[in-house]
Tab-separated table of C-alpha atoms and ligand atoms in Angstrom:
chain	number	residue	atom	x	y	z
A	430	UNK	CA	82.695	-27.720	13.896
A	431	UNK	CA	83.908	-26.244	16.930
A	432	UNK	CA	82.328	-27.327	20.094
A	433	UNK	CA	80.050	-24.442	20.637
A	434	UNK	CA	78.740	-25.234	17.626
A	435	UNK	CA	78.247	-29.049	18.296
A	436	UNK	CA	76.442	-27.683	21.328
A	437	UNK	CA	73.916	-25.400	19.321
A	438	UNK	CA	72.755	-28.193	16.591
A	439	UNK	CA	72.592	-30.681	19.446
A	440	UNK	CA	70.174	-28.586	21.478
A	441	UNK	CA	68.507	-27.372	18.381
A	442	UNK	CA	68.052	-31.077	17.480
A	443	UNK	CA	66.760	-31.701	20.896
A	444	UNK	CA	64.105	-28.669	20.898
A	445	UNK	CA	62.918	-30.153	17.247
A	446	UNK	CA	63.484	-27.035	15.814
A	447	UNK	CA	65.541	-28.021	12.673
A	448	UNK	CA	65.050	-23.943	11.264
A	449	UNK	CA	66.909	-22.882	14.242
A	450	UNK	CA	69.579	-25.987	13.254
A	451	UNK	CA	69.656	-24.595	9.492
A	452	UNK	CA	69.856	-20.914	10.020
A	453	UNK	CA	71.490	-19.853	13.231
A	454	UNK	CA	75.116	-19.779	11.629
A	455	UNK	CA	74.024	-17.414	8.401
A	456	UNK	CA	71.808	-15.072	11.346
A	457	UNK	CA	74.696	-15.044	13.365
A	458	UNK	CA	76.718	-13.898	10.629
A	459	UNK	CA	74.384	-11.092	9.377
A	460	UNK	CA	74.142	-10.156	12.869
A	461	UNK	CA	77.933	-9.186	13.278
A	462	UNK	CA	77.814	-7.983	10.010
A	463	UNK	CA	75.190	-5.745	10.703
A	464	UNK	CA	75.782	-5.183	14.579
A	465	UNK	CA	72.336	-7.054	15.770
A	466	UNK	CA	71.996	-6.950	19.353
A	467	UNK	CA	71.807	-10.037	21.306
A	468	UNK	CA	68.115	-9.480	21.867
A	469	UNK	CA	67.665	-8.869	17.541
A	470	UNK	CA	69.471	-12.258	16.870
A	471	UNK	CA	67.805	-13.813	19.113
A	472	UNK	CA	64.106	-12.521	17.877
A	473	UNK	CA	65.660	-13.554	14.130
A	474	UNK	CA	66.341	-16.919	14.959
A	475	UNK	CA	62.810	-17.497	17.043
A	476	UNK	CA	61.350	-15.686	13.993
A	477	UNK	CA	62.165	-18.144	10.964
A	478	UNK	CA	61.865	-21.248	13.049
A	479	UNK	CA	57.672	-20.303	13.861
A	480	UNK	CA	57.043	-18.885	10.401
A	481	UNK	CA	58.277	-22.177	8.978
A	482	UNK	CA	56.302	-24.020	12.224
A	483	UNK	CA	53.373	-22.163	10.580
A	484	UNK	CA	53.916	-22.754	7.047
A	485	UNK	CA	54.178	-26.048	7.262
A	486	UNK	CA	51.121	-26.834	9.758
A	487	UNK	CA	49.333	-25.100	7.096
A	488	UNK	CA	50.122	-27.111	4.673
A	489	UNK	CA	49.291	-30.650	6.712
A	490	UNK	CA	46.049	-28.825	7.678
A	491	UNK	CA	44.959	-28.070	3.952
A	492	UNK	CA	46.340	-32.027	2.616
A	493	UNK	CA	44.061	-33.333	5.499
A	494	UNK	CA	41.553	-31.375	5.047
A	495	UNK	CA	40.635	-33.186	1.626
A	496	UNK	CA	39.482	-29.940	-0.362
A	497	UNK	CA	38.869	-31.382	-4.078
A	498	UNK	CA	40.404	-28.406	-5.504
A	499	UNK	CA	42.508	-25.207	-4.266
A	500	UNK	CA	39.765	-21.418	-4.060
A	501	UNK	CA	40.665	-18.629	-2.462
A	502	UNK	CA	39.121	-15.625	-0.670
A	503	UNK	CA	41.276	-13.833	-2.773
A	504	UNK	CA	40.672	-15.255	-6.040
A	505	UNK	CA	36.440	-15.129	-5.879
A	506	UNK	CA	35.628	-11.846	-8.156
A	507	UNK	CA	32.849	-10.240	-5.944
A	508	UNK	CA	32.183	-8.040	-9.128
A	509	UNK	CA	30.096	-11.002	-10.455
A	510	UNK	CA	28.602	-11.972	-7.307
A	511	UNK	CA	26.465	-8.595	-6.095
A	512	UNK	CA	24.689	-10.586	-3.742
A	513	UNK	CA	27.348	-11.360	-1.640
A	514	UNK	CA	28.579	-8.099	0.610
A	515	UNK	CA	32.140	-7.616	0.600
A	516	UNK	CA	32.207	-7.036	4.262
A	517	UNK	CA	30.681	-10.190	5.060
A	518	UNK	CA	33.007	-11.873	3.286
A	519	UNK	CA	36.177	-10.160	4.723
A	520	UNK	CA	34.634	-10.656	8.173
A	521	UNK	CA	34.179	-14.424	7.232
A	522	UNK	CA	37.989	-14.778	6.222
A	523	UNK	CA	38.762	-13.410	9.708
A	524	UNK	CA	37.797	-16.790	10.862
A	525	UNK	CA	36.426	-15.305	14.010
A	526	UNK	CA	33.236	-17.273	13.726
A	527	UNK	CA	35.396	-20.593	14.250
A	528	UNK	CA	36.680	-20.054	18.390
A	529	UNK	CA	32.704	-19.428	18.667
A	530	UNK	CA	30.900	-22.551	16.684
A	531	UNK	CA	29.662	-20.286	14.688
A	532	UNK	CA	28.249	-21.575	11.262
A	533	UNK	CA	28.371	-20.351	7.700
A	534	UNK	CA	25.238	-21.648	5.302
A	535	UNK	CA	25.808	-20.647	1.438
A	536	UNK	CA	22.652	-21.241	-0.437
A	537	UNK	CA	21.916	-20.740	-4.034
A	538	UNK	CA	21.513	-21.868	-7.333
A	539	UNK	CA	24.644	-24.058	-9.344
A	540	UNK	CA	27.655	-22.293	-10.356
A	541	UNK	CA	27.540	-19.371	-7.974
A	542	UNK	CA	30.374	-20.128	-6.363
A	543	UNK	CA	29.028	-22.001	-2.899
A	544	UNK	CA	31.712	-24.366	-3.446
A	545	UNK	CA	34.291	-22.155	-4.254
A	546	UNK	CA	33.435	-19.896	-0.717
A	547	UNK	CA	33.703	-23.511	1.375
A	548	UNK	CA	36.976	-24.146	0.316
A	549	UNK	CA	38.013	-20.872	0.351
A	550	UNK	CA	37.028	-20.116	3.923
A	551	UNK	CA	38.050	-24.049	4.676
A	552	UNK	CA	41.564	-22.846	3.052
A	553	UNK	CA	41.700	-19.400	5.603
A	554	UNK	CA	40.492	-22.176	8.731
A	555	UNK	CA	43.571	-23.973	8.121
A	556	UNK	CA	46.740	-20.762	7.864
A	557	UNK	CA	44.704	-19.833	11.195
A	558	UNK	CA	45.483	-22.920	12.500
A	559	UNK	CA	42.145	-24.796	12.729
A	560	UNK	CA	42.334	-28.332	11.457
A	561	UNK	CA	39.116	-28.400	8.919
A	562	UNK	CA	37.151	-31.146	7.130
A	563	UNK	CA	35.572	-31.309	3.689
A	564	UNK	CA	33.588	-33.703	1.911
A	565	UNK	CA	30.034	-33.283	-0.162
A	566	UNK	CA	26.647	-34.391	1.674
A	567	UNK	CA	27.064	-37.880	0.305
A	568	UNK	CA	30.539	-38.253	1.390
A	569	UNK	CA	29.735	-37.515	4.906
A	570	UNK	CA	26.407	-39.736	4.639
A	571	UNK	CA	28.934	-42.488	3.973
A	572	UNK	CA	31.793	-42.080	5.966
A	573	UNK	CA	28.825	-41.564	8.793
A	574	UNK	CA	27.085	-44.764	7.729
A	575	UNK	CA	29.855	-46.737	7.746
A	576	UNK	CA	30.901	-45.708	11.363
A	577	UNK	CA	27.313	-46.726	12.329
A	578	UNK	CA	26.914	-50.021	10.908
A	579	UNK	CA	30.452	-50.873	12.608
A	580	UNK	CA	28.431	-49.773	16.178
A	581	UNK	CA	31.357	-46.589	15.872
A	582	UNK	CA	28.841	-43.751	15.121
A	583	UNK	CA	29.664	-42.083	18.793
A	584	UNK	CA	33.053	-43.050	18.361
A	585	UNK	CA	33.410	-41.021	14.793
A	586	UNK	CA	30.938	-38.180	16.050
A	587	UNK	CA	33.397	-37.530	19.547
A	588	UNK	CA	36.339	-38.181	17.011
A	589	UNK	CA	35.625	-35.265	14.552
A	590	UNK	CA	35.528	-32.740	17.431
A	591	UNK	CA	39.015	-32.426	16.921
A	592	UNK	CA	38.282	-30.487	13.529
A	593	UNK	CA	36.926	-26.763	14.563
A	594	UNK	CA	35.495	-26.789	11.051
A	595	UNK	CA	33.480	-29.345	9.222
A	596	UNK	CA	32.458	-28.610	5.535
A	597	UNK	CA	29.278	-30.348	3.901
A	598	UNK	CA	29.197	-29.427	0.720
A	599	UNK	CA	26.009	-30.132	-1.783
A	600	UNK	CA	22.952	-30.479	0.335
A	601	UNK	CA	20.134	-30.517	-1.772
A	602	UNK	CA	21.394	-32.286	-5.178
A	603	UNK	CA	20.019	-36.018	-3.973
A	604	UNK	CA	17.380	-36.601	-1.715
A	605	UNK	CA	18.387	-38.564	1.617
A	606	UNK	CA	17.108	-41.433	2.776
A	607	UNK	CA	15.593	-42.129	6.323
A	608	UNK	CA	18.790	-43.575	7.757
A	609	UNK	CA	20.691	-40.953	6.022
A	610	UNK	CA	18.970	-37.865	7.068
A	611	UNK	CA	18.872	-39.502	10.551
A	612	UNK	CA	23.217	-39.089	10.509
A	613	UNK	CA	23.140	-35.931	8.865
A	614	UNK	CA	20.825	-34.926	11.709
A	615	UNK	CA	23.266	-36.552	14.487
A	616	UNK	CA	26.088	-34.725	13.035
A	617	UNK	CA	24.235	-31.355	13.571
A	618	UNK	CA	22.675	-31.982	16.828
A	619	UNK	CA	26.567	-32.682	17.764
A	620	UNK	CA	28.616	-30.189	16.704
A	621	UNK	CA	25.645	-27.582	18.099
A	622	UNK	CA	27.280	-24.889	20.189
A	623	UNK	CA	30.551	-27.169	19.952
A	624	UNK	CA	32.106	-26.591	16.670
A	625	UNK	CA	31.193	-24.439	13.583
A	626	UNK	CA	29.938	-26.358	10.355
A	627	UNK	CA	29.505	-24.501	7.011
A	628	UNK	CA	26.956	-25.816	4.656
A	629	UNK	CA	26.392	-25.645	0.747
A	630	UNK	CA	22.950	-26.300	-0.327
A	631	UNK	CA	21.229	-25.577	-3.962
A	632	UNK	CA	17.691	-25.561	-1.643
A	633	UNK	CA	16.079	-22.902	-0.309
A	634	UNK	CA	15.647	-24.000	3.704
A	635	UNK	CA	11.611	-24.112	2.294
A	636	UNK	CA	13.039	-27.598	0.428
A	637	UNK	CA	15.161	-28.818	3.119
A	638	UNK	CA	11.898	-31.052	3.970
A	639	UNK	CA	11.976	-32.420	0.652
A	640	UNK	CA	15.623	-33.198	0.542
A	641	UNK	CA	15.427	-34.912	3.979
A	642	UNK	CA	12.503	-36.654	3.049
A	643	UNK	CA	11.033	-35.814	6.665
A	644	UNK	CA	9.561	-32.024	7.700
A	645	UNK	CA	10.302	-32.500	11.188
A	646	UNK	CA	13.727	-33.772	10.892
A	647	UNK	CA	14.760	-30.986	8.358
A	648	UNK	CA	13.161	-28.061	10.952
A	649	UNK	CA	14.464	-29.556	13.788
A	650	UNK	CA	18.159	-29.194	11.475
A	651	UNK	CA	17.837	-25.560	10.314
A	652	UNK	CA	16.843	-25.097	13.675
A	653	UNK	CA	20.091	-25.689	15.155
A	654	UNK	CA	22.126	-24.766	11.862
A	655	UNK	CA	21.335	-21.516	11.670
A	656	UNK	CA	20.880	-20.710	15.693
A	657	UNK	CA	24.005	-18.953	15.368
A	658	UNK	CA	25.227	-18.628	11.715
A	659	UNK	CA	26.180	-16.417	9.138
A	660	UNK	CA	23.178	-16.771	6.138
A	661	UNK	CA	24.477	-16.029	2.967
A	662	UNK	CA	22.087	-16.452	0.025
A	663	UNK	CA	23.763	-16.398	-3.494
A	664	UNK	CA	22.467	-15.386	-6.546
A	665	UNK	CA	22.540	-14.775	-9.978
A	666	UNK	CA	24.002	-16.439	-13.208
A	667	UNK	CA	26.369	-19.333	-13.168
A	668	UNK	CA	29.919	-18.493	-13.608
A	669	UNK	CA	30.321	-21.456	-15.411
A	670	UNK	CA	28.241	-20.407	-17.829
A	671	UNK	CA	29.716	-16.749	-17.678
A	672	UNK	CA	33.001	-18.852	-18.544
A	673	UNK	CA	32.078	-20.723	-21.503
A	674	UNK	CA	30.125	-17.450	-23.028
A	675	UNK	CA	33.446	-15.750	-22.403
A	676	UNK	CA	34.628	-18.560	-24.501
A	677	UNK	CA	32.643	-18.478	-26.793
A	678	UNK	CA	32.459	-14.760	-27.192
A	679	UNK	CA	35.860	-14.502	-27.735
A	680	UNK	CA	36.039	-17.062	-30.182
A	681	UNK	CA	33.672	-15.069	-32.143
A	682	UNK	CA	36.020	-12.491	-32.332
A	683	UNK	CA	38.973	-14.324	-33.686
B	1326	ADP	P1	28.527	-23.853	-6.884
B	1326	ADP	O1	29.191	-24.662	-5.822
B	1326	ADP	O2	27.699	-22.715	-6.347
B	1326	ADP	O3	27.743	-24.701	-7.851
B	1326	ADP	P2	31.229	-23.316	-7.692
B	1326	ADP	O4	31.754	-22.725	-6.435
B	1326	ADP	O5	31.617	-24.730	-7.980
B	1326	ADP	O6	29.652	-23.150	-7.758
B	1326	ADP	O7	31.641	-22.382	-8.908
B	1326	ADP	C1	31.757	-22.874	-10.243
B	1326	ADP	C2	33.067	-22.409	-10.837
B	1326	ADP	O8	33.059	-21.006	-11.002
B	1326	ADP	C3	34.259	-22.703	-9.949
B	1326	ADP	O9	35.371	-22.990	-10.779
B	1326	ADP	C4	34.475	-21.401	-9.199
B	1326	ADP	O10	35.844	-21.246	-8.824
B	1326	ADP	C5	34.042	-20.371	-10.201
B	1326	ADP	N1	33.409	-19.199	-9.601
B	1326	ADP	C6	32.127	-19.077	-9.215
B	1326	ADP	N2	31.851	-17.846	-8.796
B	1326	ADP	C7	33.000	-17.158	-8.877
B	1326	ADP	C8	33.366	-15.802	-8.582
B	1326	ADP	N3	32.486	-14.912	-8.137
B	1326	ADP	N4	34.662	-15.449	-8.790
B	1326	ADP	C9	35.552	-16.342	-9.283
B	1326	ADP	N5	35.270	-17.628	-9.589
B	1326	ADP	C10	33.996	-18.031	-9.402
B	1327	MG	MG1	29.152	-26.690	-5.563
């Protein structure tokens, strides 16, 4: 290695940009090759070092976001979900609601694909660059409880600022208790006007009173929920079931 060289993996090394140290030679190569000018190699270099910057911030933001499986925009079949405008959705994936704590609430019956949506927007959150979190109702009832009986509840409620999206899937499959509706409450009254939340719930907002156990407590929740949110009421059959009749149907056939 001549000392030019030495000079441009040193600095590289120094910058942290360890594309830059792994590709500069091969660029600089093409670029004679091909008669780049100084301001082309230069764009080349810049150019695989962010996308790979990028690509792999994308990936720590998806691993800590704790999704429990991988959905995509691009793999829900809107064919089977009328209810559900395809412009909505494609404004949705921009993300755009995020930089304005903006919520999302999916509501409908099982199998519709409420969870599927979450994760899928969750999974768009995180390429844009906004670290996201994802757990069910019960899961964030927990981790909340916990905080609170260790006198951290402020602590935990400041800390998860830091994610612009918070995902609580499954409100509405087991009733809450007092203490429990009380942090699910706290967590909403928080992130109001600070940081966008999308919830999943199998209850009409009519039932919210029954899942929270308290009338005043669930109202004073929607209240600030859907203040400024994108409602999105699903409907029709379960694609689960859609799947196994599928099954089934072809089975049949055979
Ligand atoms: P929900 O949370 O409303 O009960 P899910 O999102 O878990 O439903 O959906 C159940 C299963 O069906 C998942 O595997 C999901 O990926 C799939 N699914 C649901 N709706 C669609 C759809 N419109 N297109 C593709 N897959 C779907
Ligand atoms: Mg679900």
């Amino acid at each position: 290695m001549n000392s030019l060289e030495a000079t441009i993996e040193h600095l590289a090394r120094a910058m942290k940009m360890p594309t830059i140290r792994r590709t500069w030679k091969q660029l600089a190569g093409q670029a004679r090759d091909e008669g780049w000018s100084h301001e082309e190699y230069l764009a080349a270099v810049l150019q695989r070092q962010v996308a790979d910057r990028e690509a792999s911030g994308t990936a720590l933001r998806i691993a800590g976001a704790h999704f429990p499986s991988m959905k995509t925009v691009e793999d829900f079949n809107c064919d089977f979900q009328p209810s559900l405008r395809r412009d909505v959705l494609a404004h949705l994936a921009t993300t755009t609601f995020i930089p304005k704590a903006e919520n999302v609430i999916l509501l409908g019956p099982p199998g519709v694909g409420k969870t599927h949506l979450g994760i899928a927007l969750g999974v768009k959150a995180c390429q844009q660059g906004y670290p996201t979190l994802f757990d069910t109702a019960a899961g964030w009832v927990q981790r909340l409880a916990t905080a609170h009986h260790g006198g951290k509840l402020n602590d935990e409620l400041r800390r998860l600022k830091r994610y612009k999206l918070l995902i609580i899937d499954e409100v509405g499959y087991l009733p809450f208790d007092a203490e429990a509706a009380n942090l699910l409450f706290q967590l909403i009254a928080h992130r109001y006007e600070q940081g966008s939340v999308l919830v999943t719930s199998n209850m009409p907002f009519g039932r919210w009173g029954e899942v929270f156990g308290d009338d005043v407590v669930a109202s004073a929740m929607i209240d600030r929920l859907v203040h400024h949110a994108e409602v999105l009421s699903l409907a029709g059959d379960s694609y689960r079931v859609k799947n196994r009749q599928d099954l089934l149907r072809n089975a049949e056939q055979v």
